[in-house]
Amino acid sequence: MKTRQSRAKFKRAQLVIPGGVNSPVRAFRSVGGDPLFIKQANGAMLEDVDGNTFLDYVLSWGPMILGHAHAKVVKAVISATKRGTSYGAPCAGEVELAELIVKTVPSIEQVRLVNSGTEAVMSAIRLARAYTKRDTILKFDGCYHGHADHLLVKAGSGVATLGIPDSPGVPESFARHTLTAPYNDIKTTEKLIHKHAKDLGAIIVEPVAGNMGVVPPIDEFLPWLRMITQKYDILLIFDEVITGFRVHVGGAQALYKVLPDLTCLGKIIGGGLPIGAYGGRKDLMQMIAPAGPVYQAGTLSGNPVAVAAGLETVRHLKKPGVYKELEKNSKELAEGIGEAAKYAKIPYYQTRVGSMLGGFFTEGPVIDYAGAKKSDTARYAKFFHGMLNHGIYLAPSQFEAMLLSTAHTNRHIRQTIAAAHAVFPTLR
Ligand code: KE4
């Protein structure tokens, strides 16, 4: 595969951008090699600056569920742009998108638009702390909720201790307010809650984990979390930045019928433009300035162009049959890849929730981060490059998701399965 142009651009990028990328995972560090610079994208396809084309299963990490440059989204963005790109004042589009979110996501009665998932999560946590007047939060190992300081925290040694910073620059004092527990581990989580109940204000969870690879909740996990948080008067926050409008039009909360107190959204609701949102019970959201005392603001929040792209995307997703088609293709793809691994006798533990697919190079089962970390990441790197050479662009990390769009056709699915049959045997 020719990569001269990408390599030259990457060299140039590293002179002026740390690591040559504006977000670490794009740098291919965990799979090796240099990142490809994308020239354009359309539908399910990417084209890089050397003219190589790929079937895209990253979809900009989630937003592009309708595929790239969807005609209606492009048209909406162009016409919004012609009316001005930002007013810093209310506009009809942001109200329409808020109304659509309120109508579609079961637990959301009011919502605030922001500019990223990180911003959505940090605002939801500030609100939860203000409402409960308790500062400690609990997150789960392997779940990622953006890069706000108090969430870049890893498990302290032993379960009972509070978190420790997972990045330089995060003060110990911040990490001290963050507890971590293993995902899907009810027993350990219960112990932590009992021990810290008096100052535990909120529990935040990815209802389907998408940042340790894809790890679904075990059946009792989410209902139990809802029960125990109600029992201890702790707020339950669902981080649906990936799962929102992905695994179900109403998100994971609609799929699993478990309603959190607050929900964080992002990605899909912006149709590929910068966006985030947090919302939930009206009594909580009414605490947000200027309605209430909890401050949160943003120059480009509710941006007219971003909301135009988001509106077009969400309106399309609400059409009948969209998720049924996504489910059919995703199921066929997952089964096909699984068969290819089995045929090649390569241990490969698969997970899937709707059009969110995961695959770990380990016998499995994988139900938490410790299990995910047992997977053979060197083998994943070889698989990644093998598939890339067959024109299939997967996430350049074992700990991400493989995502489908409505632009992925059955022919694409069969092409991907054929590539897997060619690549798996080379991993022996
Ligand atoms: P952003 O600030 O990147 O918009 O969203 C942060 C975030 C919050 N919550 C969840 C569950 C997320 O997955 C994310 C961001 N997702 C990663 C990929 N898994 C974005 C890719 C990147 O960091 O470049």
Coordinates of C-alpha atoms and ligand atoms in Angstrom, one line a residue:
M1 CA 0.0 0.0 0.0
K2 CA 1.4 3.4 -1.0
T3 CA 1.8 5.7 2.1
R4 CA 4.3 8.3 0.9
Q5 CA 2.0 11.3 1.2
S6 CA 0.6 10.2 4.6
R7 CA 4.1 9.7 5.9
A8 CA 5.2 13.1 4.7
K9 CA 2.2 14.8 6.2
F10 CA 2.6 13.0 9.5
K11 CA 6.3 14.2 9.6
R12 CA 5.2 17.7 9.0
A13 CA 2.3 17.4 11.5
Q14 CA 4.7 16.3 14.3
L15 CA 6.6 19.6 14.0
V16 CA 3.6 21.7 15.0
I17 CA 1.2 19.3 16.8
P18 CA 2.1 17.1 19.8
G19 CA 2.4 13.5 18.4
G20 CA 1.2 14.8 15.0
V21 CA -2.4 14.3 16.0
N22 CA -5.2 16.2 17.7
S23 CA -6.3 13.2 19.6
P24 CA -3.9 10.4 20.8
V25 CA -5.7 7.3 19.6
R26 CA -5.4 8.5 16.0
A27 CA -1.6 8.2 16.1
F28 CA -1.6 4.4 15.6
R29 CA 0.7 4.1 18.7
S30 CA -1.0 0.8 19.9
V31 CA -1.0 -0.9 16.5
G32 CA 2.3 0.5 15.2
G33 CA 3.0 2.3 11.9
D34 CA 2.1 5.8 10.9
P35 CA -1.5 7.1 10.8
L36 CA -3.1 7.6 7.4
F37 CA -4.1 11.1 6.4
I38 CA -7.6 11.1 5.1
K39 CA -8.3 13.2 2.0
Q40 CA -12.1 12.6 1.8
A41 CA -14.9 10.3 2.8
N42 CA -18.2 9.3 1.4
G43 CA -20.8 6.8 2.6
A44 CA -18.9 3.9 4.2
M45 CA -15.7 4.7 2.4
L46 CA -12.5 6.7 3.3
E47 CA -9.9 7.8 0.9
D48 CA -6.4 8.7 2.1
V49 CA -4.0 11.2 0.6
D50 CA -2.2 8.4 -1.3
G51 CA -5.4 7.4 -3.0
N52 CA -6.0 4.2 -1.0
T53 CA -9.6 3.6 -0.2
F54 CA -11.0 1.8 2.8
L55 CA -14.3 0.5 4.2
D56 CA -14.6 2.5 7.4
Y57 CA -15.6 0.9 10.7
V58 CA -14.4 3.7 12.9
L59 CA -16.9 6.3 11.6
S60 CA -15.0 9.1 13.4
W61 CA -15.4 7.1 16.6
G62 CA -19.2 7.0 16.3
P63 CA -20.8 10.2 14.9
M64 CA -21.0 9.0 11.3
I65 CA -23.9 6.5 11.7
L66 CA -25.4 7.6 8.4
G67 CA -22.0 7.3 6.7
H68 CA -19.8 10.1 5.5
A69 CA -21.1 13.2 3.6
H70 CA -24.7 12.0 3.7
A71 CA -26.5 14.1 1.1
K72 CA -29.2 15.5 3.4
V73 CA -26.7 16.3 6.2
V74 CA -24.4 18.1 3.8
K75 CA -27.3 20.1 2.4
A76 CA -28.5 21.1 5.9
V77 CA -25.0 22.1 6.9
I78 CA -24.5 24.2 3.7
S79 CA -27.8 26.0 4.1
A80 CA -27.1 26.6 7.8
T81 CA -23.7 28.0 7.0
K82 CA -25.1 30.4 4.5
R83 CA -27.2 31.8 7.4
G84 CA -24.1 32.4 9.4
T85 CA -22.0 29.9 11.4
S86 CA -22.5 31.2 14.9
Y87 CA -24.6 33.8 16.6
G88 CA -23.8 33.4 20.3
A89 CA -27.5 33.9 20.7
P90 CA -30.5 31.4 20.8
C91 CA -31.6 30.0 17.5
A92 CA -34.5 27.8 16.5
G93 CA -32.3 24.8 15.5
E94 CA -31.0 24.3 19.0
V95 CA -34.5 24.2 20.5
E96 CA -35.6 21.7 17.8
L97 CA -32.7 19.4 18.6
A98 CA -33.3 19.7 22.3
E99 CA -37.0 18.9 21.7
L100 CA -36.0 15.9 19.6
I101 CA -33.6 14.6 22.3
V102 CA -36.3 15.1 25.0
K103 CA -38.8 13.2 22.9
T104 CA -36.5 10.4 22.0
V105 CA -34.3 9.6 25.1
P106 CA -36.7 8.3 27.8
S107 CA -35.1 9.8 30.9
I108 CA -34.4 13.3 29.5
E109 CA -36.9 15.9 30.5
Q110 CA -34.5 18.9 29.9
V111 CA -31.2 19.0 28.1
R112 CA -28.3 21.4 27.7
L113 CA -26.2 21.3 24.5
V114 CA -22.4 21.7 24.8
N115 CA -19.4 21.1 22.5
S116 CA -18.0 17.7 23.3
G117 CA -18.7 14.5 25.3
T118 CA -16.0 15.6 27.8
E119 CA -17.9 18.8 28.4
A120 CA -21.1 17.0 28.8
V121 CA -19.7 14.6 31.4
M122 CA -17.9 17.2 33.4
S123 CA -21.0 19.3 33.5
A124 CA -23.2 16.4 34.6
I125 CA -20.9 15.6 37.4
R126 CA -20.7 19.2 38.6
L127 CA -24.5 19.2 38.6
A128 CA -24.7 15.8 40.5
R129 CA -22.2 17.1 43.1
A130 CA -24.2 20.3 43.5
Y131 CA -27.5 18.5 43.9
T132 CA -26.4 15.8 46.3
K133 CA -23.8 18.0 48.1
R134 CA -21.6 14.9 48.1
D135 CA -18.3 15.1 46.2
T136 CA -17.2 11.5 45.7
I137 CA -18.1 9.9 42.4
L138 CA -17.7 6.3 41.3
K139 CA -16.7 5.2 37.8
F140 CA -15.8 1.8 36.4
D141 CA -12.3 0.6 35.3
G142 CA -11.9 0.6 31.6
C143 CA -14.8 3.1 31.1
Y144 CA -13.7 6.4 29.5
H145 CA -15.7 9.5 30.1
G146 CA -13.6 12.1 28.4
H147 CA -10.5 13.9 29.7
A148 CA -11.8 16.0 32.6
D149 CA -9.3 15.8 35.5
H150 CA -11.5 14.0 37.9
L151 CA -12.2 11.2 35.4
L152 CA -8.6 10.5 34.4
V153 CA -8.3 8.3 37.4
K154 CA -7.3 4.7 37.8
A155 CA -8.1 2.2 40.5
G156 CA -6.1 2.7 43.7
S157 CA -4.4 -0.3 45.0
G158 CA -7.0 -2.5 46.5
V159 CA -10.6 -1.8 46.2
A160 CA -11.3 0.2 49.3
T161 CA -8.9 3.0 48.4
L162 CA -9.9 6.0 46.4
G163 CA -8.6 6.6 42.9
I164 CA -5.1 7.7 41.9
P165 CA -4.4 10.0 38.9
D166 CA -4.1 8.3 35.6
S167 CA -2.3 11.2 34.0
P168 CA 0.4 13.7 35.1
G169 CA -1.2 17.1 35.8
V170 CA -4.2 15.6 37.7
P171 CA -3.9 16.6 41.3
E172 CA -4.0 13.8 43.9
S173 CA -6.8 15.9 45.6
F174 CA -9.0 15.5 42.5
A175 CA -8.4 11.8 42.2
R176 CA -9.2 11.3 45.8
H177 CA -12.8 12.1 45.1
T178 CA -13.1 9.3 42.5
L179 CA -13.7 5.7 43.3
T180 CA -13.3 3.0 40.7
A181 CA -14.8 -0.5 40.6
P182 CA -14.6 -3.3 38.1
Y183 CA -17.3 -3.2 35.4
N184 CA -20.1 -5.7 35.9
D185 CA -18.9 -6.5 39.4
I186 CA -21.9 -6.0 41.7
K187 CA -20.2 -7.4 44.8
T188 CA -17.2 -5.1 44.8
T189 CA -19.3 -2.1 43.8
E190 CA -21.7 -2.8 46.6
K191 CA -18.8 -2.9 49.1
L192 CA -17.6 0.5 47.9
I193 CA -21.0 2.1 48.1
H194 CA -21.5 0.9 51.6
K195 CA -18.1 2.2 52.7
H196 CA -18.5 5.6 51.0
A197 CA -22.3 6.1 51.0
K198 CA -22.2 9.2 53.1
D199 CA -20.1 11.2 50.6
L200 CA -20.9 9.4 47.4
G201 CA -22.9 11.7 45.1
A202 CA -22.9 10.0 41.8
I203 CA -22.1 6.8 39.9
I204 CA -21.2 7.2 36.2
V205 CA -21.3 4.3 33.8
E206 CA -21.1 3.5 30.1
P207 CA -24.3 1.4 29.9
V208 CA -22.4 -0.6 27.2
A209 CA -18.7 -0.2 27.7
G210 CA -17.1 1.0 24.4
N211 CA -13.6 2.0 25.6
M212 CA -12.2 -1.2 26.7
G213 CA -13.3 -2.8 23.5
V214 CA -17.1 -3.5 23.5
V215 CA -18.2 -5.0 26.8
P216 CA -21.9 -5.4 27.3
P217 CA -23.5 -5.2 30.8
I218 CA -24.4 -8.5 32.4
D219 CA -28.2 -8.8 32.7
E220 CA -28.4 -7.7 36.3
F221 CA -25.8 -5.0 36.3
L222 CA -27.8 -1.9 35.1
P223 CA -31.0 -2.8 37.0
W224 CA -28.9 -3.3 40.1
L225 CA -27.1 0.0 39.7
R226 CA -30.5 1.7 39.3
M227 CA -31.8 0.0 42.5
I228 CA -28.8 0.6 44.7
T229 CA -28.4 4.3 43.7
Q230 CA -32.0 4.9 44.5
K231 CA -31.6 3.1 47.8
Y232 CA -28.7 5.3 48.8
D233 CA -30.0 8.5 47.1
I234 CA -27.0 8.6 44.7
L235 CA -27.5 10.0 41.3
L236 CA -27.0 7.5 38.4
I237 CA -25.4 9.0 35.3
F238 CA -25.4 7.1 32.0
D239 CA -22.5 8.1 29.7
E240 CA -24.3 7.5 26.4
V241 CA -21.8 9.5 24.3
I242 CA -21.2 6.3 22.2
T243 CA -24.4 4.3 22.9
G244 CA -26.8 7.3 22.5
F245 CA -28.8 6.8 19.2
R246 CA -26.3 4.0 18.4
V247 CA -27.6 0.8 20.1
H248 CA -31.2 2.0 20.0
V249 CA -32.9 5.2 18.9
G250 CA -33.5 6.0 22.6
G251 CA -30.0 4.8 23.6
A252 CA -29.0 2.0 25.9
Q253 CA -31.5 3.2 28.5
A254 CA -34.3 2.4 26.0
L255 CA -32.7 -0.9 25.0
Y256 CA -32.2 -2.1 28.6
K257 CA -35.2 -0.2 30.0
V258 CA -33.1 1.3 32.9
L259 CA -33.6 5.1 33.3
P260 CA -30.7 7.1 34.8
D261 CA -31.0 10.4 36.5
L262 CA -28.7 12.1 34.1
T263 CA -27.5 11.2 30.6
C264 CA -24.5 12.4 28.7
L265 CA -24.6 12.4 24.9
G266 CA -22.3 13.4 22.0
K267 CA -21.1 12.1 18.7
I268 CA -24.2 11.1 16.7
I269 CA -26.3 14.1 17.8
G270 CA -23.9 16.4 16.0
G271 CA -23.8 14.4 12.8
G272 CA -20.0 14.8 12.7
L273 CA -19.8 18.4 14.0
P274 CA -18.6 19.3 17.5
I275 CA -21.3 18.6 20.0
G276 CA -22.2 17.2 23.4
A277 CA -25.3 17.3 25.6
Y278 CA -26.3 16.4 29.1
G279 CA -29.9 16.1 30.3
G280 CA -32.2 14.3 32.7
R281 CA -34.8 15.0 35.4
K282 CA -36.2 18.5 35.2
D283 CA -35.6 19.2 38.9
L284 CA -31.9 18.5 38.4
M285 CA -31.5 20.5 35.1
Q286 CA -33.3 23.5 36.6
M287 CA -30.2 23.9 38.8
I288 CA -28.2 24.8 35.7
A289 CA -27.4 28.5 35.2
P290 CA -29.2 30.8 34.4
A291 CA -32.2 28.9 35.7
G292 CA -30.2 27.9 38.8
P293 CA -26.9 28.4 40.5
V294 CA -24.7 25.6 38.9
Y295 CA -22.6 27.4 36.3
Q296 CA -21.8 26.0 32.9
A297 CA -21.3 27.9 29.6
G298 CA -20.0 27.7 26.1
T299 CA -19.3 30.1 23.2
L300 CA -20.4 27.6 20.5
S301 CA -22.9 25.6 22.5
G302 CA -26.0 25.0 20.4
N303 CA -24.1 26.1 17.3
P304 CA -26.5 26.5 14.4
V305 CA -24.4 24.5 11.9
A306 CA -23.7 21.6 14.4
V307 CA -27.4 21.4 15.3
A308 CA -28.4 21.4 11.7
A309 CA -26.2 18.4 11.1
G310 CA -27.5 16.7 14.3
L311 CA -31.1 17.4 13.5
E312 CA -30.8 15.8 10.0
T313 CA -29.0 12.8 11.4
V314 CA -31.4 12.2 14.3
R315 CA -34.5 12.7 12.1
H316 CA -33.2 10.1 9.7
L317 CA -32.5 7.7 12.5
K318 CA -36.1 8.0 13.7
K319 CA -37.4 6.7 10.4
P320 CA -38.9 3.1 10.6
G321 CA -36.6 0.3 9.8
V322 CA -33.2 2.1 10.2
Y323 CA -32.1 0.1 13.3
K324 CA -33.6 -3.1 11.9
E325 CA -31.3 -2.9 8.9
L326 CA -28.3 -1.9 11.0
E327 CA -29.0 -4.9 13.3
K328 CA -29.2 -7.3 10.3
N329 CA -25.9 -6.2 8.8
S330 CA -24.2 -6.0 12.2
K331 CA -25.3 -9.5 13.2
E332 CA -24.2 -10.9 9.8
L333 CA -20.8 -9.2 10.1
A334 CA -20.2 -10.4 13.7
E335 CA -21.1 -14.0 12.8
G336 CA -19.0 -13.9 9.7
I337 CA -15.9 -12.6 11.5
G338 CA -16.4 -15.1 14.3
E339 CA -16.6 -18.0 11.8
A340 CA -13.4 -16.8 10.1
A341 CA -11.6 -16.8 13.4
K342 CA -12.9 -20.2 14.3
Y343 CA -12.0 -21.6 10.9
A344 CA -8.4 -20.3 11.4
K345 CA -8.4 -21.7 14.9
I346 CA -7.6 -18.2 16.4
P347 CA -9.0 -17.5 19.9
Y348 CA -11.3 -14.6 19.4
Y349 CA -13.9 -13.5 21.9
Q350 CA -16.7 -11.5 20.3
T351 CA -19.1 -9.0 21.7
R352 CA -21.9 -7.0 20.1
V353 CA -24.7 -4.7 21.0
G354 CA -26.5 -3.5 17.9
S355 CA -24.1 -1.9 15.5
M356 CA -21.4 -1.7 18.2
L357 CA -19.0 -4.7 17.7
G358 CA -16.1 -5.9 19.8
G359 CA -13.5 -8.7 19.4
F360 CA -10.8 -9.7 21.8
F361 CA -7.9 -12.0 20.9
T362 CA -8.4 -14.2 24.0
E363 CA -10.5 -17.2 24.8
G364 CA -12.7 -15.0 27.1
P365 CA -15.2 -14.4 28.4
V366 CA -14.5 -10.7 28.7
I367 CA -16.8 -8.9 31.1
D368 CA -14.5 -6.3 32.5
Y369 CA -11.3 -4.4 31.9
A370 CA -9.1 -7.0 33.6
G371 CA -10.5 -9.6 31.1
A372 CA -10.1 -7.2 28.2
K373 CA -6.4 -6.6 29.1
K374 CA -5.8 -10.3 28.8
S375 CA -6.3 -10.1 25.1
D376 CA -3.3 -10.4 22.8
T377 CA -2.9 -6.8 21.7
A378 CA 0.1 -7.7 19.5
R379 CA -2.1 -10.1 17.6
Y380 CA -4.8 -7.3 17.3
A381 CA -2.1 -5.0 15.8
K382 CA -1.3 -7.7 13.2
F383 CA -5.0 -8.1 12.5
F384 CA -5.5 -4.4 12.2
H385 CA -2.7 -4.0 9.6
G386 CA -3.8 -7.2 7.8
M387 CA -7.3 -5.9 7.4
L388 CA -6.0 -2.4 6.4
N389 CA -4.1 -4.1 3.6
H390 CA -7.3 -5.6 2.5
G391 CA -9.0 -2.2 2.4
I392 CA -10.8 -2.5 5.8
Y393 CA -10.2 0.4 8.3
L394 CA -10.7 -0.8 11.9
A395 CA -10.0 1.1 15.1
P396 CA -6.2 1.4 15.6
S397 CA -6.6 0.0 19.2
Q398 CA -7.9 -3.2 20.7
F399 CA -9.8 -1.1 23.2
E400 CA -12.2 0.6 20.9
A401 CA -15.4 -0.4 19.0
M402 CA -16.1 -1.5 15.5
L403 CA -19.1 0.5 14.3
L404 CA -21.4 0.2 11.3
S405 CA -23.3 2.9 9.5
T406 CA -26.5 2.8 7.4
A407 CA -24.2 3.3 4.4
H408 CA -22.6 -0.2 4.9
T409 CA -24.2 -2.5 2.4
N410 CA -24.5 -6.2 2.4
R411 CA -21.7 -6.3 -0.2
H412 CA -19.5 -4.4 2.2
I413 CA -20.3 -6.9 4.9
R414 CA -19.4 -9.8 2.7
Q415 CA -16.2 -8.1 1.5
T416 CA -15.2 -7.6 5.2
I417 CA -15.8 -11.2 6.1
A418 CA -13.8 -12.3 3.1
A419 CA -10.9 -10.1 4.3
A420 CA -11.2 -11.6 7.8
H421 CA -10.9 -15.1 6.2
A422 CA -7.7 -14.0 4.5
V423 CA -6.2 -12.3 7.5
F424 CA -6.9 -14.6 10.5
P425 CA -4.8 -17.5 9.2
T426 CA -1.8 -15.1 9.0
L427 CA -2.1 -14.5 12.7
R428 CA -1.1 -18.0 13.7
Ligands
KE4_1 P1 -15.3 13.7 23.5 O1 -14.9 14.8 24.5 O2 -14.1 13.0 22.8 O3 -16.3 14.3 22.4 O4 -16.1 12.6 24.2 C1 -15.5 12.0 25.3 C2 -16.2 10.6 25.6 C3 -17.1 10.5 26.6 N1 -17.7 9.4 26.9 C4 -17.5 8.3 26.1 C5 -18.2 7.0 26.4 C6 -16.6 8.3 25.0 O5 -16.3 7.2 24.3 C7 -15.9 9.5 24.7 C8 -14.9 9.7 23.6 N2 -14.7 8.5 22.8 C9 -13.4 8.4 22.2 C10 -13.3 7.0 21.5 N3 -13.8 5.9 22.2 C11 -13.2 9.5 21.3 C12 -12.0 9.3 20.3 C13 -10.8 10.1 20.8 O6 -10.6 10.3 22.0 O7 -10.1 10.6 19.8

